[in-house]
Amino acid sequence: MSEYPYGTAARLATQQAPSAPPALRVVHQPEGIDLAAAETAAGQFLEALGISTASESLRGTPGRMARAYAELFSPRPFDLTTFPNDEGYDELVLARRIPLRSVCEHHLLPFTGTAHVGYLPGSRILGLSKLARVVEHFACRPQVQERLTKQVADWLQTQLEPKGVGVVIEAEHSCMTLRGVQATGSSTMTSTMLGLLRSDARSRSEFLSLTGAAS
């Protein structure tokens, strides 16, 4: 029989095990946010378009506009927690239909949709909620969908070092549906594949099939 009680032995084993790498704190804080100046500018913008803010209903609109855009451009910080891939899992990990909202940098009008993000694990696996956090991190700024798709994929490839990464985004752009061509109901799909999800036809086909992008 061991000279140590079970609890003591377990604690000793934990102390001797290699320590996990610290979680990466991910923060994106837009520089120079000045809500007062933004509110003044929003009021001037509305007045320049012939919209008076003198009424009770519109008096607070410039401030609400400023706070709304500040929120749209300020993603929540998060910890990128990873865990050792002890079982050597080598199949696809996929988070489907992650809600997405961003702002078109050309018209500052929103676009909304879903993101499908998957990867083939290497030596470490990622906490599943972090895939949605990464999408939010890059979406909360003036964007174009093509760049957003690639930024999410490239960042995961760099930080996680998986065998492959795939990102598919499908979104409806209000700059296309509410103005200009007014193509109501149209959506735009973009994709980025890295590693085996780009070079291996079977892995790529599986990813696209599971996301629905292959249909």
PDB file of C-alpha atoms in Angstrom, residues 40-174:
ATOM      1  CA  THR A  40     -21.636  65.879 -31.537  1.00  0.00           C
ATOM      2  CA  ALA A  41     -20.596  64.568 -34.933  1.00  0.00           C
ATOM      3  CA  ALA A  42     -23.675  62.312 -35.137  1.00  0.00           C
ATOM      4  CA  GLY A  43     -25.918  65.295 -34.440  1.00  0.00           C
ATOM      5  CA  GLN A  44     -24.200  67.332 -37.133  1.00  0.00           C
ATOM      6  CA  PHE A  45     -24.481  64.398 -39.542  1.00  0.00           C
ATOM      7  CA  LEU A  46     -28.251  64.157 -39.014  1.00  0.00           C
ATOM      8  CA  GLU A  47     -28.717  67.911 -39.308  1.00  0.00           C
ATOM      9  CA  ALA A  48     -26.708  67.908 -42.568  1.00  0.00           C
ATOM     10  CA  LEU A  49     -29.165  65.353 -43.947  1.00  0.00           C
ATOM     11  CA  GLY A  50     -32.080  67.573 -43.019  1.00  0.00           C
ATOM     12  CA  ILE A  51     -33.101  65.595 -39.926  1.00  0.00           C
ATOM     13  CA  SER A  52     -33.765  67.853 -36.954  1.00  0.00           C
ATOM     14  CA  THR A  53     -32.930  66.456 -33.524  1.00  0.00           C
ATOM     15  CA  ALA A  54     -34.977  69.087 -31.693  1.00  0.00           C
ATOM     16  CA  SER A  55     -37.976  66.848 -30.957  1.00  0.00           C
ATOM     17  CA  GLU A  56     -38.231  64.772 -27.804  1.00  0.00           C
ATOM     18  CA  SER A  57     -38.057  61.554 -29.821  1.00  0.00           C
ATOM     19  CA  LEU A  58     -34.830  62.497 -31.636  1.00  0.00           C
ATOM     20  CA  ARG A  59     -33.063  64.559 -28.999  1.00  0.00           C
ATOM     21  CA  GLY A  60     -31.159  61.563 -27.655  1.00  0.00           C
ATOM     22  CA  THR A  61     -30.527  59.935 -31.028  1.00  0.00           C
ATOM     23  CA  PRO A  62     -26.982  61.297 -31.601  1.00  0.00           C
ATOM     24  CA  GLY A  63     -25.871  59.884 -28.247  1.00  0.00           C
ATOM     25  CA  ARG A  64     -27.509  56.552 -28.964  1.00  0.00           C
ATOM     26  CA  MET A  65     -25.828  56.438 -32.375  1.00  0.00           C
ATOM     27  CA  ALA A  66     -22.429  57.094 -30.812  1.00  0.00           C
ATOM     28  CA  ARG A  67     -22.876  54.408 -28.167  1.00  0.00           C
ATOM     29  CA  ALA A  68     -24.229  51.914 -30.684  1.00  0.00           C
ATOM     30  CA  TYR A  69     -21.246  52.238 -33.022  1.00  0.00           C
ATOM     31  CA  ALA A  70     -18.824  52.160 -30.094  1.00  0.00           C
ATOM     32  CA  GLU A  71     -20.374  48.830 -29.092  1.00  0.00           C
ATOM     33  CA  LEU A  72     -20.222  47.490 -32.652  1.00  0.00           C
ATOM     34  CA  PHE A  73     -16.515  48.309 -32.818  1.00  0.00           C
ATOM     35  CA  SER A  74     -15.519  46.969 -29.370  1.00  0.00           C
ATOM     36  CA  PRO A  75     -15.280  43.161 -29.095  1.00  0.00           C
ATOM     37  CA  ARG A  76     -15.231  41.606 -25.642  1.00  0.00           C
ATOM     38  CA  PRO A  77     -11.787  40.472 -24.446  1.00  0.00           C
ATOM     39  CA  PHE A  78     -11.337  36.738 -23.883  1.00  0.00           C
ATOM     40  CA  ASP A  79      -8.765  34.108 -22.925  1.00  0.00           C
ATOM     41  CA  LEU A  80      -7.709  31.754 -25.714  1.00  0.00           C
ATOM     42  CA  THR A  81      -7.605  28.560 -23.639  1.00  0.00           C
ATOM     43  CA  THR A  82      -6.149  25.425 -25.212  1.00  0.00           C
ATOM     44  CA  PHE A  83      -5.732  21.894 -23.890  1.00  0.00           C
ATOM     45  CA  PRO A  84      -3.348  19.026 -24.723  1.00  0.00           C
ATOM     46  CA  ASN A  85      -4.663  16.636 -27.348  1.00  0.00           C
ATOM     47  CA  ASP A  86      -3.912  13.633 -25.143  1.00  0.00           C
ATOM     48  CA  GLU A  87      -5.949  11.152 -27.183  1.00  0.00           C
ATOM     49  CA  GLY A  88      -4.392  12.215 -30.457  1.00  0.00           C
ATOM     50  CA  TYR A  89      -7.774  13.184 -31.942  1.00  0.00           C
ATOM     51  CA  ASP A  90      -7.206  13.825 -35.636  1.00  0.00           C
ATOM     52  CA  GLU A  91     -10.713  14.270 -37.062  1.00  0.00           C
ATOM     53  CA  LEU A  92     -12.484  17.506 -37.885  1.00  0.00           C
ATOM     54  CA  VAL A  93     -13.673  19.806 -35.093  1.00  0.00           C
ATOM     55  CA  LEU A  94     -16.388  22.101 -36.440  1.00  0.00           C
ATOM     56  CA  ALA A  95     -18.525  24.846 -34.915  1.00  0.00           C
ATOM     57  CA  ARG A  96     -21.442  25.564 -37.241  1.00  0.00           C
ATOM     58  CA  ARG A  97     -23.793  28.522 -37.541  1.00  0.00           C
ATOM     59  CA  ILE A  98     -21.895  30.914 -35.279  1.00  0.00           C
ATOM     60  CA  PRO A  99     -23.959  34.134 -35.287  1.00  0.00           C
ATOM     61  CA  LEU A 100     -22.094  36.952 -36.980  1.00  0.00           C
ATOM     62  CA  ARG A 101     -22.602  40.695 -37.165  1.00  0.00           C
ATOM     63  CA  SER A 102     -20.196  43.249 -38.505  1.00  0.00           C
ATOM     64  CA  VAL A 103     -20.170  46.620 -40.271  1.00  0.00           C
ATOM     65  CA  CYS A 104     -19.300  47.179 -43.922  1.00  0.00           C
ATOM     66  CA  GLU A 105     -16.357  49.562 -44.050  1.00  0.00           C
ATOM     67  CA  HIS A 106     -17.587  51.121 -47.301  1.00  0.00           C
ATOM     68  CA  HIS A 107     -20.991  52.362 -46.081  1.00  0.00           C
ATOM     69  CA  LEU A 108     -20.862  51.710 -42.309  1.00  0.00           C
ATOM     70  CA  LEU A 109     -24.015  49.636 -42.644  1.00  0.00           C
ATOM     71  CA  PRO A 110     -24.293  46.288 -40.853  1.00  0.00           C
ATOM     72  CA  PHE A 111     -23.997  42.849 -42.370  1.00  0.00           C
ATOM     73  CA  THR A 112     -25.211  39.773 -40.506  1.00  0.00           C
ATOM     74  CA  GLY A 113     -25.044  36.045 -41.014  1.00  0.00           C
ATOM     75  CA  THR A 114     -23.333  32.918 -39.772  1.00  0.00           C
ATOM     76  CA  ALA A 115     -19.797  31.559 -39.675  1.00  0.00           C
ATOM     77  CA  HIS A 116     -18.708  27.920 -39.799  1.00  0.00           C
ATOM     78  CA  VAL A 117     -15.235  27.427 -38.318  1.00  0.00           C
ATOM     79  CA  GLY A 118     -13.402  24.106 -38.198  1.00  0.00           C
ATOM     80  CA  TYR A 119      -9.911  22.722 -37.699  1.00  0.00           C
ATOM     81  CA  LEU A 120      -7.953  19.479 -37.738  1.00  0.00           C
ATOM     82  CA  PRO A 121      -6.197  19.316 -34.339  1.00  0.00           C
ATOM     83  CA  GLY A 122      -2.477  19.155 -33.879  1.00  0.00           C
ATOM     84  CA  SER A 123      -0.901  18.820 -30.446  1.00  0.00           C
ATOM     85  CA  ARG A 124      -3.534  20.983 -28.742  1.00  0.00           C
ATOM     86  CA  ILE A 125      -7.302  21.472 -28.913  1.00  0.00           C
ATOM     87  CA  LEU A 126      -9.264  24.650 -28.363  1.00  0.00           C
ATOM     88  CA  GLY A 127     -12.129  25.383 -25.992  1.00  0.00           C
ATOM     89  CA  LEU A 128     -15.148  25.284 -28.326  1.00  0.00           C
ATOM     90  CA  SER A 129     -16.607  28.632 -27.246  1.00  0.00           C
ATOM     91  CA  LYS A 130     -13.374  30.305 -28.317  1.00  0.00           C
ATOM     92  CA  LEU A 131     -14.144  29.711 -31.992  1.00  0.00           C
ATOM     93  CA  ALA A 132     -17.135  32.033 -31.624  1.00  0.00           C
ATOM     94  CA  ARG A 133     -14.995  34.496 -29.637  1.00  0.00           C
ATOM     95  CA  VAL A 134     -12.428  34.654 -32.433  1.00  0.00           C
ATOM     96  CA  VAL A 135     -15.156  35.387 -34.992  1.00  0.00           C
ATOM     97  CA  GLU A 136     -16.493  38.199 -32.797  1.00  0.00           C
ATOM     98  CA  HIS A 137     -12.993  39.566 -32.234  1.00  0.00           C
ATOM     99  CA  PHE A 138     -12.418  40.196 -35.940  1.00  0.00           C
ATOM    100  CA  ALA A 139     -16.028  41.093 -36.787  1.00  0.00           C
ATOM    101  CA  CYS A 140     -16.247  44.003 -34.329  1.00  0.00           C
ATOM    102  CA  ARG A 141     -14.614  46.595 -36.557  1.00  0.00           C
ATOM    103  CA  PRO A 142     -15.253  48.073 -40.016  1.00  0.00           C
ATOM    104  CA  GLN A 143     -14.810  45.078 -42.303  1.00  0.00           C
ATOM    105  CA  VAL A 144     -15.187  43.455 -45.674  1.00  0.00           C
ATOM    106  CA  GLN A 145     -16.359  39.853 -45.597  1.00  0.00           C
ATOM    107  CA  GLU A 146     -13.442  38.524 -47.613  1.00  0.00           C
ATOM    108  CA  ARG A 147     -10.867  39.949 -45.189  1.00  0.00           C
ATOM    109  CA  LEU A 148     -12.844  38.823 -42.146  1.00  0.00           C
ATOM    110  CA  THR A 149     -12.922  35.238 -43.398  1.00  0.00           C
ATOM    111  CA  LYS A 150      -9.173  35.147 -43.953  1.00  0.00           C
ATOM    112  CA  GLN A 151      -8.314  36.905 -40.691  1.00  0.00           C
ATOM    113  CA  VAL A 152     -10.180  34.293 -38.633  1.00  0.00           C
ATOM    114  CA  ALA A 153      -8.492  31.409 -40.475  1.00  0.00           C
ATOM    115  CA  ASP A 154      -4.983  32.898 -40.426  1.00  0.00           C
ATOM    116  CA  TRP A 155      -5.178  33.779 -36.736  1.00  0.00           C
ATOM    117  CA  LEU A 156      -6.306  30.286 -35.718  1.00  0.00           C
ATOM    118  CA  GLN A 157      -3.566  28.741 -37.860  1.00  0.00           C
ATOM    119  CA  THR A 158      -0.934  30.908 -36.143  1.00  0.00           C
ATOM    120  CA  GLN A 159      -2.168  30.552 -32.566  1.00  0.00           C
ATOM    121  CA  LEU A 160      -3.280  26.901 -32.549  1.00  0.00           C
ATOM    122  CA  GLU A 161      -0.896  25.357 -35.120  1.00  0.00           C
ATOM    123  CA  PRO A 162      -3.467  22.783 -36.289  1.00  0.00           C
ATOM    124  CA  LYS A 163      -3.120  20.488 -39.277  1.00  0.00           C
ATOM    125  CA  GLY A 164      -5.749  22.491 -41.110  1.00  0.00           C
ATOM    126  CA  VAL A 165      -8.265  25.312 -40.702  1.00  0.00           C
ATOM    127  CA  GLY A 166     -11.456  26.082 -42.589  1.00  0.00           C
ATOM    128  CA  VAL A 167     -13.757  29.099 -42.354  1.00  0.00           C
ATOM    129  CA  VAL A 168     -16.974  29.668 -44.299  1.00  0.00           C
ATOM    130  CA  ILE A 169     -19.053  32.823 -43.797  1.00  0.00           C
ATOM    131  CA  GLU A 170     -22.480  33.481 -45.275  1.00  0.00           C
ATOM    132  CA  ALA A 171     -23.922  36.948 -44.682  1.00  0.00           C
ATOM    133  CA  GLU A 172     -26.524  39.409 -45.858  1.00  0.00           C
ATOM    134  CA  HIS A 173     -25.217  42.919 -46.450  1.00  0.00           C
ATOM    135  CA  SER A 174     -27.646  45.761 -45.833  1.00  0.00           C
TER     136      SER A 174
END
